[in-house]
XYZ file of C-alpha atoms in Angstrom:
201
model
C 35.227 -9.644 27.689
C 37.416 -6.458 26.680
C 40.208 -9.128 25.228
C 37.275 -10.628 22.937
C 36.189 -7.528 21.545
C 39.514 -5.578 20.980
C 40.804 -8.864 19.534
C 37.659 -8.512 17.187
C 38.175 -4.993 16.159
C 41.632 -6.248 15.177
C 40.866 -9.343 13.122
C 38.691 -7.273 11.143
C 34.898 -8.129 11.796
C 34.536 -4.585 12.448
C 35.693 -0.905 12.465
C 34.323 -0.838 16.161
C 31.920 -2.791 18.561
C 29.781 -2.181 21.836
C 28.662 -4.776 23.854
C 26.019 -3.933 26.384
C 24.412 -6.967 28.239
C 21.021 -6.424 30.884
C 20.256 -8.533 33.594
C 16.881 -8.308 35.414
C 16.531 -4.673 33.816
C 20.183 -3.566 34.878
C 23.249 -2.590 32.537
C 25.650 -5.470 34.320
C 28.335 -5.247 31.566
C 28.873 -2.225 28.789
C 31.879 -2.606 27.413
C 33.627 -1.219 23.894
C 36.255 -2.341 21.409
C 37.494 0.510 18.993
C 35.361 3.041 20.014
C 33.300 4.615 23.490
C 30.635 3.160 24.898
C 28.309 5.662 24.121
C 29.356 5.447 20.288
C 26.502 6.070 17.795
C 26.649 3.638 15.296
C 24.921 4.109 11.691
C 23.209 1.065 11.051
C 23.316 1.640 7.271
C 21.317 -1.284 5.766
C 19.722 -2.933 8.435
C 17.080 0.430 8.766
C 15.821 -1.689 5.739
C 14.489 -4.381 7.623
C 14.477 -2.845 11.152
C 12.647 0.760 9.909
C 11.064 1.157 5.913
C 9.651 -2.447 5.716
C 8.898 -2.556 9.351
C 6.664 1.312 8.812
C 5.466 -0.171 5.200
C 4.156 -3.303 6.503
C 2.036 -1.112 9.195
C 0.770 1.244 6.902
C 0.022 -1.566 4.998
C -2.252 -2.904 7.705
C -3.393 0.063 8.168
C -4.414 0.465 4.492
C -2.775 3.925 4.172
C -0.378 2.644 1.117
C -0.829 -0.139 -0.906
C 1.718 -2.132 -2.250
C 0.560 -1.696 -5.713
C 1.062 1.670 -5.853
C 3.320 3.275 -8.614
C 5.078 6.264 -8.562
C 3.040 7.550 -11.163
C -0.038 7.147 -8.794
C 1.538 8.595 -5.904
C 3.816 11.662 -7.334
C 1.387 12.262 -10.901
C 3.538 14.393 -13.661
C 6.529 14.751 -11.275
C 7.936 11.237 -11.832
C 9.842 10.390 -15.391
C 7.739 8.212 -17.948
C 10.195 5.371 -17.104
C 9.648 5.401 -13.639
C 5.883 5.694 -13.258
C 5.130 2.066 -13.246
C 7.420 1.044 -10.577
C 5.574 -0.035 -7.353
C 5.926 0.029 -3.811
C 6.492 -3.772 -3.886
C 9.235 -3.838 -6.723
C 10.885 -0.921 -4.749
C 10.613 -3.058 -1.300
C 11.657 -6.200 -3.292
C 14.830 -4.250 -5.118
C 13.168 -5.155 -8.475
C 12.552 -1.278 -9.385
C 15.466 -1.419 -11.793
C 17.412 1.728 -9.924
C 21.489 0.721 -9.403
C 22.268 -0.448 -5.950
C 24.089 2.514 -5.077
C 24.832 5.990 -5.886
C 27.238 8.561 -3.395
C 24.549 11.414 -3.161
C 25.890 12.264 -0.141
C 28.747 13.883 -1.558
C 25.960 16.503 -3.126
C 24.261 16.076 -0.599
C 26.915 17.472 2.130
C 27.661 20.656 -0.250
C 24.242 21.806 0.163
C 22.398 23.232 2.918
C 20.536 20.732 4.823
C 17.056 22.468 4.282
C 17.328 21.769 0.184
C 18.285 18.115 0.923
C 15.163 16.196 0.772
C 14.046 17.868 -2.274
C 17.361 17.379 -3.700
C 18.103 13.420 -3.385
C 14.494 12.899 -4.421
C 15.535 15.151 -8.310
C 18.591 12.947 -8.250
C 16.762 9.524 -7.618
C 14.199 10.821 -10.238
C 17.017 11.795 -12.794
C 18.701 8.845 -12.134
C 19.115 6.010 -15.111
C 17.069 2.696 -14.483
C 19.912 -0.388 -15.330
C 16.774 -2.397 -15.906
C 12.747 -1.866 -17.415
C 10.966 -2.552 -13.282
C 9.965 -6.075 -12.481
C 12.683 -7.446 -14.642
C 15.637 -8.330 -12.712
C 16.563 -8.590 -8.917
C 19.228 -5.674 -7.799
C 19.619 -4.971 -4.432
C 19.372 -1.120 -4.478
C 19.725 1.334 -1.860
C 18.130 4.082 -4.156
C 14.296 2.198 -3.958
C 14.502 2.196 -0.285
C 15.251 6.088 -0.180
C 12.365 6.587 -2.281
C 10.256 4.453 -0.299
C 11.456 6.991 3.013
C 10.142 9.316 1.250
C 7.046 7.957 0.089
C 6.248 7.309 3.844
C 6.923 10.370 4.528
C 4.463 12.222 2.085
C 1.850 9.785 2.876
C 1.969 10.252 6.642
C 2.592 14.281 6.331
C 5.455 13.447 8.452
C 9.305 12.821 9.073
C 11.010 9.358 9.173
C 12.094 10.129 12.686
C 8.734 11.250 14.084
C 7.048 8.132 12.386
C 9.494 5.337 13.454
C 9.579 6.620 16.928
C 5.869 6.806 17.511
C 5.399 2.783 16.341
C 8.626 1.702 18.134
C 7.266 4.171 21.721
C 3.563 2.008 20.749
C 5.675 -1.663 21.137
C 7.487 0.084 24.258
C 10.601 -1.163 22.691
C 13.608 1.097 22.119
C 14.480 1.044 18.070
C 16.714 2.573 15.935
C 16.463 6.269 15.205
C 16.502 8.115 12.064
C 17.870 11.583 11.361
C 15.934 13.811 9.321
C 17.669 15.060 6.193
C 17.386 18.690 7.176
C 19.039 17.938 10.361
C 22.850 17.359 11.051
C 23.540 15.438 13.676
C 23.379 16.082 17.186
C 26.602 14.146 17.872
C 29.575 15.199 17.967
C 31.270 13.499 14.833
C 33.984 11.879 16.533
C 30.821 9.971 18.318
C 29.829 8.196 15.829
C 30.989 5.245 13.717
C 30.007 3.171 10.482
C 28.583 -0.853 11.782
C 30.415 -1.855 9.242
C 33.860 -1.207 7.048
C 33.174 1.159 4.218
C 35.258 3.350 1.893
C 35.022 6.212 4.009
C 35.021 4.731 7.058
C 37.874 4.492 10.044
C-alpha cells in the first residue's frame, strides 16, 4: 500500500495523500505518501459542498434564510447598489456575477487576524462584478465567502461552532473550519494543500 501511494505522490495526482482504512471500528491501516499521517489537509473547495451548502440547505429547512434573499435585504445600506439584488441562490449557484477568484489572503495575512472578517467582507463588497447577477454561470469562490458570512450573521455565530454542532447532531466526524480571527493551531509544517496550487509544495 505505501508503493501505491508514494508512486501517486510522484505521478502527480497530488502534493500529498493519507490513506486511513477502519475495520469493525478499528484503524487497521493508516498509511501516508508525501506527508505524516497526522497531516491536516485544507480541503479548499470541497467545504462548498461538504460545509456552506450542506449549513444553507439546513437553515433552509429550518426557515432561518431563504434562498431569495438579497444582499440588500440582509446587509441594508452596507452593500453597493450593484450588489443588492444578488441572492442567496445566485451566490450558491455561482451566478452572482463576482470573478472566481481573488488572492485576499495576501491582505489578509498582513493584517491582524481580529480585523480579518471585517476586512475580506470590504474587499468582496468593493470588488467589481464581471457580470449584472443572474446573467452568466462563473464558478466563484468570492459568493461562497459571502455566503460564510451570511451564515454567520444569521446564526450570531462562527463557521466552526455552526458546522460542528450539525456534523456532532449526525454523530459523524466532518470537516472543520477555522475561524478567520484564529491562526491555526497546527504547526505549519502539518499541514498541506488537497490539491496542487501556486503556492503549494
Amino acid at each position: 500500500m505505501q508503493n501505491v501511494l508514494d508512486q501517486a505522490v510522484q505521478d502527480g495526482a497530488a502534493p500529498a495523500m493519507v490513506l486511513l482504512l477502519w475495520v469493525d471500528g478499528q484503524a487497521r491501516v493508516w498509511s501516508a505518501g508525501g506527508a505524516d499521517p497526522d497531516t491536516v489537509f485544507d480541503l479548499a473547495s470541497l467545504t462548498k459542498p461538504l460545509s456552506t451548502a450542506f449549513l444553507l440547505l439546513d437553515l433552509a429547512a429550518k426557515e432561518v434564510l431563504s434562498w431569495q434573499a438579497g444582499l440588500g435585504d440582509l446587509w441594508g445600506d452596507a452593500v453597493p447598489e450593484d450588489k443588492k439584488a444578488i441572492t442567496i441562490r445566485q451566490l450558491m449557484t455561482h451566478s452572482s456575477g463576482l470573478p472566481a477568484y481573488q488572492p485576499y489572503y495576501t491582505l489578509m495575512l498582513k493584517n491582524p487576524p481580529a480585523l480579518r472578517q471585517g476586512l475580506v467582507k470590504a474587499m468582496l463588497m468593493n470588488e467589481p462584478l464581471l457580470n449584472p447577477p443572474g446573467t452568466k454561470t462563473v464558478y466563484s469562490d468570492l459568493g461562497y465567502m459571502l455566503l460564510g458570512l451570511i451564515i454567520e450573521q444569521a446564526l450570531g455565530t462562527g463557521l466552526d461552532k455552526v458546522l460542528a454542532r450539525l456534523y456532532g447532531a449526525l454523530d459523524i466526524e466532518g470537516p472543520v473550519y477555522l475561524p478567520l480571527e484564529q491562526d491555526p493551531p497546527w504547526p505549519q509544517q502539518r499541514m498541506r494543500p488537497a490539491a496542487h496550487c501556486p503556492d503549494g509544495p
